[in-house]
Amino acid sequence: TEADRVAKATTAAGIKLLVRIDFEPDWARADHAHNGHPDNLQDYSDFVRAVADRYKPGSPYGTVSAIEVWNEPNLQREWGDPISAQSAALYVQMVRGAYQAIKSVSPSTLVVTAGLSPTGWSDDTAQPDDRFLQWMFDAGLSGNYDVLGLHGNSQVSDPTAAPGSVPGLSDGSFYFRRIEQLRQIEVANGDTNKPIWLLEFGWTADAVHPAYAWFAVSEDQKAQNILSAFQYARTNWPWLGTMFVWTLPDPSWNTDREEYWWAIANPDGTARPALTAILSAAATKQLPT
């Protein structure tokens, strides 16, 4: 299968693989108006158990080192239902079932909570990441995950800017350093020993879509920001583990897709300045590890 091919190739190359499992099959959910969780969460647990079992360490099919349970459950377009404390509790139920299922077949496979979207918005369609994270802890998240997953896509160009320090942008959601505020929530709930991974971070160069154009940066500035973010995080956040730059593109993407503008390469595989800068910094050992 394609999954086997990818897992074998990454394992052979010495690359650790994090797999995000979301997007339910048609048979698993009656309402297809949105992507959303399966109607029966046991179906999800059964599937992640099968993935963890097939790709556990030593498997001839390759190794999956970590599994991310869903994506951005604080957005209705990702979770499928209106977002509330009740939906956060249902997500924690999904995480708990996935954690138990994965550990039953591969105890060393890391279970990572879904990256939360930094929305700056509060209604049925979206809730702020800090509020949703506290709802998750209220619902019993502790003890059911190995790594707390967060998203650090920033609307403020300077990755070192303190939340609220830019005039007109008082909401911490707009800042790379929002992660510090979310770490405080994790610590306040007793999980000081659980690392955080940035499952997405980056900047957009999108001057096309009005929803993104107001905070777009140039491709050169994107490159500089990403390297600065790596340096800031490694210097100041000892509790942070892996950082995933958002993103490498799908070959089918074009300029109509907002993801196209976050990418660090072009759909044809050629590098944009950010990818060139990352590879150069890695080659000269200037990139934190």
PDB file of C-alpha atoms in Angstrom:
ATOM      1  CA  THR A   1       0.000   0.000   0.000  1.00  0.00           C
ATOM      2  CA  GLU A   2       0.989   3.650  -0.262  1.00  0.00           C
ATOM      3  CA  ALA A   3       1.127   3.847   3.528  1.00  0.00           C
ATOM      4  CA  ASP A   4       3.544   0.901   3.605  1.00  0.00           C
ATOM      5  CA  ARG A   5       5.714   2.526   0.952  1.00  0.00           C
ATOM      6  CA  VAL A   6       5.948   5.792   2.898  1.00  0.00           C
ATOM      7  CA  ALA A   7       6.573   4.083   6.229  1.00  0.00           C
ATOM      8  CA  LYS A   8       9.288   1.837   4.786  1.00  0.00           C
ATOM      9  CA  ALA A   9      11.015   4.715   3.000  1.00  0.00           C
ATOM     10  CA  THR A  10      11.040   7.042   6.004  1.00  0.00           C
ATOM     11  CA  THR A  11      12.215   4.292   8.342  1.00  0.00           C
ATOM     12  CA  ALA A  12      15.021   3.346   5.940  1.00  0.00           C
ATOM     13  CA  ALA A  13      16.066   7.008   5.767  1.00  0.00           C
ATOM     14  CA  GLY A  14      16.231   7.301   9.546  1.00  0.00           C
ATOM     15  CA  ILE A  15      13.258   9.669   9.679  1.00  0.00           C
ATOM     16  CA  LYS A  16      10.748   9.351  12.499  1.00  0.00           C
ATOM     17  CA  LEU A  17       7.157   9.385  11.311  1.00  0.00           C
ATOM     18  CA  LEU A  18       4.210  11.138  12.946  1.00  0.00           C
ATOM     19  CA  VAL A  19       0.886  10.084  11.427  1.00  0.00           C
ATOM     20  CA  ARG A  20      -2.212  12.245  11.792  1.00  0.00           C
ATOM     21  CA  ILE A  21      -5.418  10.209  11.600  1.00  0.00           C
ATOM     22  CA  ASP A  22      -8.553  12.177  10.738  1.00  0.00           C
ATOM     23  CA  PHE A  23     -11.144  12.478   7.932  1.00  0.00           C
ATOM     24  CA  GLU A  24     -13.698   9.761   8.552  1.00  0.00           C
ATOM     25  CA  PRO A  25     -14.797   7.362   5.786  1.00  0.00           C
ATOM     26  CA  ASP A  26     -18.344   7.865   4.479  1.00  0.00           C
ATOM     27  CA  TRP A  27     -19.687   4.787   6.241  1.00  0.00           C
ATOM     28  CA  ALA A  28     -18.551   6.027   9.655  1.00  0.00           C
ATOM     29  CA  ARG A  29     -20.631   9.229   9.805  1.00  0.00           C
ATOM     30  CA  ALA A  30     -24.202   9.932   8.719  1.00  0.00           C
ATOM     31  CA  ASP A  31     -23.792  13.731   8.456  1.00  0.00           C
ATOM     32  CA  HIS A  32     -21.423  14.657   5.636  1.00  0.00           C
ATOM     33  CA  ALA A  33     -21.980  18.427   5.769  1.00  0.00           C
ATOM     34  CA  HIS A  34     -18.573  18.749   7.451  1.00  0.00           C
ATOM     35  CA  ASN A  35     -15.563  16.580   7.984  1.00  0.00           C
ATOM     36  CA  GLY A  36     -16.201  15.163  11.418  1.00  0.00           C
ATOM     37  CA  HIS A  37     -15.653  12.513  14.037  1.00  0.00           C
ATOM     38  CA  PRO A  38     -17.190   9.075  13.414  1.00  0.00           C
ATOM     39  CA  ASP A  39     -20.601   8.493  14.938  1.00  0.00           C
ATOM     40  CA  ASN A  40     -19.163   5.549  16.872  1.00  0.00           C
ATOM     41  CA  LEU A  41     -15.835   6.484  18.455  1.00  0.00           C
ATOM     42  CA  GLN A  42     -14.995   2.797  18.823  1.00  0.00           C
ATOM     43  CA  ASP A  43     -14.551   2.702  15.039  1.00  0.00           C
ATOM     44  CA  TYR A  44     -11.762   5.260  15.419  1.00  0.00           C
ATOM     45  CA  SER A  45     -10.136   3.347  18.276  1.00  0.00           C
ATOM     46  CA  ASP A  46     -10.210   0.152  16.237  1.00  0.00           C
ATOM     47  CA  PHE A  47      -8.550   1.854  13.282  1.00  0.00           C
ATOM     48  CA  VAL A  48      -5.744   3.530  15.225  1.00  0.00           C
ATOM     49  CA  ARG A  49      -5.092   0.222  16.991  1.00  0.00           C
ATOM     50  CA  ALA A  50      -4.648  -1.435  13.600  1.00  0.00           C
ATOM     51  CA  VAL A  51      -2.292   1.332  12.441  1.00  0.00           C
ATOM     52  CA  ALA A  52      -0.205   1.154  15.613  1.00  0.00           C
ATOM     53  CA  ASP A  53      -0.012  -2.623  15.371  1.00  0.00           C
ATOM     54  CA  ARG A  54       1.003  -2.676  11.708  1.00  0.00           C
ATOM     55  CA  TYR A  55       3.688  -0.007  12.080  1.00  0.00           C
ATOM     56  CA  LYS A  56       5.045  -0.703  15.556  1.00  0.00           C
ATOM     57  CA  PRO A  57       8.837  -0.781  16.042  1.00  0.00           C
ATOM     58  CA  GLY A  58      10.455  -3.654  14.187  1.00  0.00           C
ATOM     59  CA  SER A  59       7.607  -4.081  11.739  1.00  0.00           C
ATOM     60  CA  PRO A  60       8.589  -5.132   8.187  1.00  0.00           C
ATOM     61  CA  TYR A  61       6.163  -2.458   6.950  1.00  0.00           C
ATOM     62  CA  GLY A  62       8.104   0.406   8.550  1.00  0.00           C
ATOM     63  CA  THR A  63       7.678   2.267  11.818  1.00  0.00           C
ATOM     64  CA  VAL A  64       5.242   4.959  12.916  1.00  0.00           C
ATOM     65  CA  SER A  65       6.743   6.629  15.977  1.00  0.00           C
ATOM     66  CA  ALA A  66       3.752   8.782  16.924  1.00  0.00           C
ATOM     67  CA  ILE A  67       0.056   9.095  16.125  1.00  0.00           C
ATOM     68  CA  GLU A  68      -1.842  12.391  16.237  1.00  0.00           C
ATOM     69  CA  VAL A  69      -5.463  11.954  17.257  1.00  0.00           C
ATOM     70  CA  TRP A  70      -7.494  14.057  14.808  1.00  0.00           C
ATOM     71  CA  ASN A  71      -6.851  17.695  13.821  1.00  0.00           C
ATOM     72  CA  GLU A  72      -8.090  21.032  15.155  1.00  0.00           C
ATOM     73  CA  PRO A  73     -11.154  19.769  17.060  1.00  0.00           C
ATOM     74  CA  ASN A  74     -11.861  23.358  18.145  1.00  0.00           C
ATOM     75  CA  LEU A  75     -13.117  24.060  14.590  1.00  0.00           C
ATOM     76  CA  GLN A  76     -16.532  22.861  13.460  1.00  0.00           C
ATOM     77  CA  ARG A  77     -15.262  22.308   9.920  1.00  0.00           C
ATOM     78  CA  GLU A  78     -12.813  19.756  11.344  1.00  0.00           C
ATOM     79  CA  TRP A  79     -14.876  18.222  14.160  1.00  0.00           C
ATOM     80  CA  GLY A  80     -18.285  18.220  12.488  1.00  0.00           C
ATOM     81  CA  ASP A  81     -20.379  19.410  15.448  1.00  0.00           C
ATOM     82  CA  PRO A  82     -20.847  22.865  17.038  1.00  0.00           C
ATOM     83  CA  ILE A  83     -17.856  23.615  19.255  1.00  0.00           C
ATOM     84  CA  SER A  84     -18.485  23.733  22.996  1.00  0.00           C
ATOM     85  CA  ALA A  85     -17.348  22.276  26.298  1.00  0.00           C
ATOM     86  CA  GLN A  86     -19.432  19.221  25.404  1.00  0.00           C
ATOM     87  CA  SER A  87     -17.624  18.745  22.089  1.00  0.00           C
ATOM     88  CA  ALA A  88     -14.285  19.090  23.895  1.00  0.00           C
ATOM     89  CA  ALA A  89     -15.385  16.339  26.285  1.00  0.00           C
ATOM     90  CA  LEU A  90     -16.301  14.125  23.332  1.00  0.00           C
ATOM     91  CA  TYR A  91     -12.878  14.772  21.825  1.00  0.00           C
ATOM     92  CA  VAL A  92     -11.229  13.728  25.097  1.00  0.00           C
ATOM     93  CA  GLN A  93     -13.301  10.553  24.934  1.00  0.00           C
ATOM     94  CA  MET A  94     -11.815   9.936  21.479  1.00  0.00           C
ATOM     95  CA  VAL A  95      -8.289  10.562  22.796  1.00  0.00           C
ATOM     96  CA  ARG A  96      -8.808   8.239  25.751  1.00  0.00           C
ATOM     97  CA  GLY A  97     -10.037   5.429  23.525  1.00  0.00           C
ATOM     98  CA  ALA A  98      -7.212   5.956  21.044  1.00  0.00           C
ATOM     99  CA  TYR A  99      -4.591   6.048  23.814  1.00  0.00           C
ATOM    100  CA  GLN A 100      -5.760   2.761  25.287  1.00  0.00           C
ATOM    101  CA  ALA A 101      -6.028   1.119  21.869  1.00  0.00           C
ATOM    102  CA  ILE A 102      -2.574   2.215  20.713  1.00  0.00           C
ATOM    103  CA  LYS A 103      -0.816   1.299  23.955  1.00  0.00           C
ATOM    104  CA  SER A 104      -2.437  -2.147  23.949  1.00  0.00           C
ATOM    105  CA  VAL A 105      -0.464  -3.143  20.843  1.00  0.00           C
ATOM    106  CA  SER A 106       2.535  -0.772  20.817  1.00  0.00           C
ATOM    107  CA  PRO A 107       3.394   0.774  24.191  1.00  0.00           C
ATOM    108  CA  SER A 108       6.261   2.843  22.759  1.00  0.00           C
ATOM    109  CA  THR A 109       4.156   4.581  20.094  1.00  0.00           C
ATOM    110  CA  LEU A 110       3.564   8.159  21.234  1.00  0.00           C
ATOM    111  CA  VAL A 111      -0.005   9.453  21.381  1.00  0.00           C
ATOM    112  CA  VAL A 112      -0.213  13.134  20.431  1.00  0.00           C
ATOM    113  CA  THR A 113      -3.299  15.278  20.950  1.00  0.00           C
ATOM    114  CA  ALA A 114      -4.623  17.164  17.943  1.00  0.00           C
ATOM    115  CA  GLY A 115      -3.118  20.526  17.147  1.00  0.00           C
ATOM    116  CA  LEU A 116      -5.536  23.270  18.199  1.00  0.00           C
ATOM    117  CA  SER A 117      -6.210  26.161  15.851  1.00  0.00           C
ATOM    118  CA  PRO A 118      -5.333  29.645  17.222  1.00  0.00           C
ATOM    119  CA  THR A 119      -8.704  31.086  16.228  1.00  0.00           C
ATOM    120  CA  GLY A 120      -9.192  34.340  18.108  1.00  0.00           C
ATOM    121  CA  TRP A 121     -12.885  33.527  17.652  1.00  0.00           C
ATOM    122  CA  SER A 122     -15.699  32.272  19.868  1.00  0.00           C
ATOM    123  CA  ASP A 123     -18.979  30.837  18.576  1.00  0.00           C
ATOM    124  CA  ASP A 124     -20.401  27.498  17.457  1.00  0.00           C
ATOM    125  CA  THR A 125     -17.984  27.336  14.514  1.00  0.00           C
ATOM    126  CA  ALA A 126     -14.772  27.877  16.486  1.00  0.00           C
ATOM    127  CA  GLN A 127     -13.465  28.367  19.993  1.00  0.00           C
ATOM    128  CA  PRO A 128     -10.138  29.856  21.126  1.00  0.00           C
ATOM    129  CA  ASP A 129      -7.381  27.323  21.642  1.00  0.00           C
ATOM    130  CA  ASP A 130      -6.807  28.317  25.273  1.00  0.00           C
ATOM    131  CA  ARG A 131     -10.463  27.897  26.225  1.00  0.00           C
ATOM    132  CA  PHE A 132     -10.769  24.601  24.383  1.00  0.00           C
ATOM    133  CA  LEU A 133      -7.567  23.292  25.970  1.00  0.00           C
ATOM    134  CA  GLN A 134      -8.902  24.012  29.460  1.00  0.00           C
ATOM    135  CA  TRP A 135     -12.149  22.253  28.540  1.00  0.00           C
ATOM    136  CA  MET A 136     -10.053  19.248  27.520  1.00  0.00           C
ATOM    137  CA  PHE A 137      -8.343  19.136  30.903  1.00  0.00           C
ATOM    138  CA  ASP A 138     -11.697  19.636  32.642  1.00  0.00           C
ATOM    139  CA  ALA A 139     -12.942  16.542  30.788  1.00  0.00           C
ATOM    140  CA  GLY A 140     -10.071  14.354  32.003  1.00  0.00           C
ATOM    141  CA  LEU A 141      -7.316  14.684  29.396  1.00  0.00           C
ATOM    142  CA  SER A 142      -4.506  14.051  31.895  1.00  0.00           C
ATOM    143  CA  GLY A 143      -3.195  10.503  31.813  1.00  0.00           C
ATOM    144  CA  ASN A 144      -4.436   9.880  28.291  1.00  0.00           C
ATOM    145  CA  TYR A 145      -1.707  11.396  26.121  1.00  0.00           C
ATOM    146  CA  ASP A 146       2.069  11.493  25.761  1.00  0.00           C
ATOM    147  CA  VAL A 147       2.499  14.793  23.910  1.00  0.00           C
ATOM    148  CA  LEU A 148       0.326  17.911  23.808  1.00  0.00           C
ATOM    149  CA  GLY A 149      -0.099  19.004  20.199  1.00  0.00           C
ATOM    150  CA  LEU A 150      -0.488  22.697  19.341  1.00  0.00           C
ATOM    151  CA  HIS A 151      -0.462  24.906  16.258  1.00  0.00           C
ATOM    152  CA  GLY A 152       1.669  28.046  16.090  1.00  0.00           C
ATOM    153  CA  ASN A 153       0.711  29.653  12.789  1.00  0.00           C
ATOM    154  CA  SER A 154       1.219  33.356  13.384  1.00  0.00           C
ATOM    155  CA  GLN A 155      -0.392  36.542  12.122  1.00  0.00           C
ATOM    156  CA  VAL A 156       2.299  38.697  13.736  1.00  0.00           C
ATOM    157  CA  SER A 157       5.488  38.689  11.701  1.00  0.00           C
ATOM    158  CA  ASP A 158       8.006  38.819  14.559  1.00  0.00           C
ATOM    159  CA  PRO A 159       8.158  35.398  16.271  1.00  0.00           C
ATOM    160  CA  THR A 160       9.745  36.950  19.361  1.00  0.00           C
ATOM    161  CA  ALA A 161       6.936  39.483  19.930  1.00  0.00           C
ATOM    162  CA  ALA A 162       5.152  39.067  23.254  1.00  0.00           C
ATOM    163  CA  PRO A 163       1.413  38.361  23.013  1.00  0.00           C
ATOM    164  CA  GLY A 164      -0.521  41.632  22.910  1.00  0.00           C
ATOM    165  CA  SER A 165       2.538  43.781  22.209  1.00  0.00           C
ATOM    166  CA  VAL A 166       1.616  44.817  18.651  1.00  0.00           C
ATOM    167  CA  PRO A 167      -0.861  47.734  18.454  1.00  0.00           C
ATOM    168  CA  GLY A 168      -4.280  46.559  17.312  1.00  0.00           C
ATOM    169  CA  LEU A 169      -3.513  42.905  18.035  1.00  0.00           C
ATOM    170  CA  SER A 170      -4.298  42.411  21.700  1.00  0.00           C
ATOM    171  CA  ASP A 171      -5.437  38.787  21.324  1.00  0.00           C
ATOM    172  CA  GLY A 172      -2.615  36.371  22.062  1.00  0.00           C
ATOM    173  CA  SER A 173      -3.938  34.040  19.360  1.00  0.00           C
ATOM    174  CA  PHE A 174      -2.167  36.104  16.728  1.00  0.00           C
ATOM    175  CA  TYR A 175       1.342  35.482  18.086  1.00  0.00           C
ATOM    176  CA  PHE A 176       3.902  32.695  17.776  1.00  0.00           C
ATOM    177  CA  ARG A 177       4.499  33.039  21.514  1.00  0.00           C
ATOM    178  CA  ARG A 178       0.863  32.120  22.150  1.00  0.00           C
ATOM    179  CA  ILE A 179       2.413  28.722  22.872  1.00  0.00           C
ATOM    180  CA  GLU A 180       3.727  30.081  26.185  1.00  0.00           C
ATOM    181  CA  GLN A 181       0.188  30.877  27.321  1.00  0.00           C
ATOM    182  CA  LEU A 182      -0.995  27.390  26.403  1.00  0.00           C
ATOM    183  CA  ARG A 183       1.936  25.835  28.254  1.00  0.00           C
ATOM    184  CA  GLN A 184       0.787  27.704  31.368  1.00  0.00           C
ATOM    185  CA  ILE A 185      -2.591  25.957  31.085  1.00  0.00           C
ATOM    186  CA  GLU A 186      -0.894  22.564  30.818  1.00  0.00           C
ATOM    187  CA  VAL A 187       1.233  23.308  33.892  1.00  0.00           C
ATOM    188  CA  ALA A 188      -1.738  24.671  35.865  1.00  0.00           C
ATOM    189  CA  ASN A 189      -3.475  21.350  35.290  1.00  0.00           C
ATOM    190  CA  GLY A 190      -0.556  19.357  36.670  1.00  0.00           C
ATOM    191  CA  ASP A 191       1.025  18.050  33.461  1.00  0.00           C
ATOM    192  CA  THR A 192       4.409  19.703  33.871  1.00  0.00           C
ATOM    193  CA  ASN A 193       6.234  16.607  32.611  1.00  0.00           C
ATOM    194  CA  LYS A 194       4.359  16.317  29.304  1.00  0.00           C
ATOM    195  CA  PRO A 195       6.122  17.941  26.329  1.00  0.00           C
ATOM    196  CA  ILE A 196       4.485  20.103  23.710  1.00  0.00           C
ATOM    197  CA  TRP A 197       4.994  19.605  19.985  1.00  0.00           C
ATOM    198  CA  LEU A 198       4.280  22.300  17.435  1.00  0.00           C
ATOM    199  CA  LEU A 199       2.434  20.277  14.817  1.00  0.00           C
ATOM    200  CA  GLU A 200       2.152  23.291  12.521  1.00  0.00           C
ATOM    201  CA  PHE A 201       3.906  26.632  12.545  1.00  0.00           C
ATOM    202  CA  GLY A 202       4.721  29.139   9.864  1.00  0.00           C
ATOM    203  CA  TRP A 203       3.723  32.282   8.034  1.00  0.00           C
ATOM    204  CA  THR A 204       1.704  32.908   4.901  1.00  0.00           C
ATOM    205  CA  ALA A 205       2.680  34.908   1.828  1.00  0.00           C
ATOM    206  CA  ASP A 206      -0.965  35.002   0.681  1.00  0.00           C
ATOM    207  CA  ALA A 207      -1.755  38.374  -0.900  1.00  0.00           C
ATOM    208  CA  VAL A 208      -4.750  36.912  -2.789  1.00  0.00           C
ATOM    209  CA  HIS A 209      -7.309  35.940  -0.152  1.00  0.00           C
ATOM    210  CA  PRO A 210      -8.570  38.873   1.964  1.00  0.00           C
ATOM    211  CA  ALA A 211      -8.860  36.687   5.069  1.00  0.00           C
ATOM    212  CA  TYR A 212      -5.086  36.171   4.983  1.00  0.00           C
ATOM    213  CA  ALA A 213      -3.675  39.082   2.979  1.00  0.00           C
ATOM    214  CA  TRP A 214      -3.736  41.470   5.934  1.00  0.00           C
ATOM    215  CA  PHE A 215      -0.989  39.512   7.687  1.00  0.00           C
ATOM    216  CA  ALA A 216       0.899  38.111   4.688  1.00  0.00           C
ATOM    217  CA  VAL A 217       4.684  38.394   4.571  1.00  0.00           C
ATOM    218  CA  SER A 218       7.119  38.088   1.689  1.00  0.00           C
ATOM    219  CA  GLU A 219       8.710  34.721   0.943  1.00  0.00           C
ATOM    220  CA  ASP A 220      12.051  36.091   2.156  1.00  0.00           C
ATOM    221  CA  GLN A 221      10.471  37.309   5.399  1.00  0.00           C
ATOM    222  CA  LYS A 222       8.814  33.916   5.853  1.00  0.00           C
ATOM    223  CA  ALA A 223      12.240  32.279   5.665  1.00  0.00           C
ATOM    224  CA  GLN A 224      13.691  34.673   8.227  1.00  0.00           C
ATOM    225  CA  ASN A 225      10.722  34.242  10.578  1.00  0.00           C
ATOM    226  CA  ILE A 226      10.902  30.451  10.524  1.00  0.00           C
ATOM    227  CA  LEU A 227      14.593  30.395  11.415  1.00  0.00           C
ATOM    228  CA  SER A 228      14.022  32.990  14.146  1.00  0.00           C
ATOM    229  CA  ALA A 229      11.158  30.906  15.527  1.00  0.00           C
ATOM    230  CA  PHE A 230      13.374  27.817  15.720  1.00  0.00           C
ATOM    231  CA  GLN A 231      16.043  29.793  17.564  1.00  0.00           C
ATOM    232  CA  TYR A 232      13.613  31.453  19.967  1.00  0.00           C
ATOM    233  CA  ALA A 233      11.871  28.194  20.826  1.00  0.00           C
ATOM    234  CA  ARG A 234      15.071  26.258  21.447  1.00  0.00           C
ATOM    235  CA  THR A 235      16.487  29.045  23.603  1.00  0.00           C
ATOM    236  CA  ASN A 236      13.383  29.725  25.685  1.00  0.00           C
ATOM    237  CA  TRP A 237      11.131  26.645  25.691  1.00  0.00           C
ATOM    238  CA  PRO A 238      12.877  23.627  27.270  1.00  0.00           C
ATOM    239  CA  TRP A 239       9.502  21.844  27.442  1.00  0.00           C
ATOM    240  CA  LEU A 240       9.058  21.957  23.657  1.00  0.00           C
ATOM    241  CA  GLY A 241       9.831  18.868  21.626  1.00  0.00           C
ATOM    242  CA  THR A 242       9.438  18.532  17.876  1.00  0.00           C
ATOM    243  CA  MET A 243       8.553  21.471  15.609  1.00  0.00           C
ATOM    244  CA  PHE A 244       6.836  20.866  12.259  1.00  0.00           C
ATOM    245  CA  VAL A 245       7.016  23.654   9.677  1.00  0.00           C
ATOM    246  CA  TRP A 246       3.748  24.204   7.796  1.00  0.00           C
ATOM    247  CA  THR A 247       4.070  23.061   5.042  1.00  0.00           C
ATOM    248  CA  LEU A 248       5.292  21.070   2.050  1.00  0.00           C
ATOM    249  CA  PRO A 249       2.741  21.325  -0.772  1.00  0.00           C
ATOM    250  CA  ASP A 250       0.531  18.853  -2.532  1.00  0.00           C
ATOM    251  CA  PRO A 251       1.479  18.782  -6.244  1.00  0.00           C
ATOM    252  CA  SER A 252      -2.131  19.636  -7.130  1.00  0.00           C
ATOM    253  CA  TRP A 253      -2.258  22.912  -5.200  1.00  0.00           C
ATOM    254  CA  ASN A 254      -2.605  26.206  -7.046  1.00  0.00           C
ATOM    255  CA  THR A 255      -2.859  29.846  -5.963  1.00  0.00           C
ATOM    256  CA  ASP A 256      -6.564  29.469  -5.172  1.00  0.00           C
ATOM    257  CA  ARG A 257      -5.691  27.238  -2.218  1.00  0.00           C
ATOM    258  CA  GLU A 258      -4.782  29.145   0.930  1.00  0.00           C
ATOM    259  CA  GLU A 259      -2.391  26.337   1.881  1.00  0.00           C
ATOM    260  CA  TYR A 260      -0.368  27.085  -1.253  1.00  0.00           C
ATOM    261  CA  TRP A 261       0.823  30.315   0.333  1.00  0.00           C
ATOM    262  CA  TRP A 262       1.951  28.759   3.604  1.00  0.00           C
ATOM    263  CA  ALA A 263       4.183  26.246   1.815  1.00  0.00           C
ATOM    264  CA  ILE A 264       7.984  26.396   1.896  1.00  0.00           C
ATOM    265  CA  ALA A 265       8.293  24.837  -1.564  1.00  0.00           C
ATOM    266  CA  ASN A 266       6.398  25.059  -4.835  1.00  0.00           C
ATOM    267  CA  PRO A 267       3.994  22.329  -5.976  1.00  0.00           C
ATOM    268  CA  ASP A 268       6.557  21.229  -8.574  1.00  0.00           C
ATOM    269  CA  GLY A 269       9.053  20.521  -5.785  1.00  0.00           C
ATOM    270  CA  THR A 270      11.320  23.512  -6.305  1.00  0.00           C
ATOM    271  CA  ALA A 271      12.377  25.337  -3.177  1.00  0.00           C
ATOM    272  CA  ARG A 272      11.053  28.643  -1.956  1.00  0.00           C
ATOM    273  CA  PRO A 273      13.373  30.823   0.155  1.00  0.00           C
ATOM    274  CA  ALA A 274      12.179  29.234   3.418  1.00  0.00           C
ATOM    275  CA  LEU A 275      13.140  25.711   2.379  1.00  0.00           C
ATOM    276  CA  THR A 276      16.486  26.916   1.062  1.00  0.00           C
ATOM    277  CA  ALA A 277      17.152  28.703   4.353  1.00  0.00           C
ATOM    278  CA  ILE A 278      16.162  25.681   6.458  1.00  0.00           C
ATOM    279  CA  LEU A 279      18.366  23.301   4.461  1.00  0.00           C
ATOM    280  CA  SER A 280      21.293  25.719   4.611  1.00  0.00           C
ATOM    281  CA  ALA A 281      20.920  26.213   8.365  1.00  0.00           C
ATOM    282  CA  ALA A 282      20.732  22.460   8.903  1.00  0.00           C
ATOM    283  CA  ALA A 283      23.796  21.810   6.740  1.00  0.00           C
ATOM    284  CA  THR A 284      25.866  24.386   8.632  1.00  0.00           C
ATOM    285  CA  LYS A 285      24.552  23.207  12.030  1.00  0.00           C
ATOM    286  CA  GLN A 286      22.872  26.567  12.694  1.00  0.00           C
ATOM    287  CA  LEU A 287      19.459  24.941  13.057  1.00  0.00           C
ATOM    288  CA  PRO A 288      18.645  23.929  16.641  1.00  0.00           C
ATOM    289  CA  THR A 289      18.163  20.208  17.234  1.00  0.00           C
TER     290      THR A 289
END
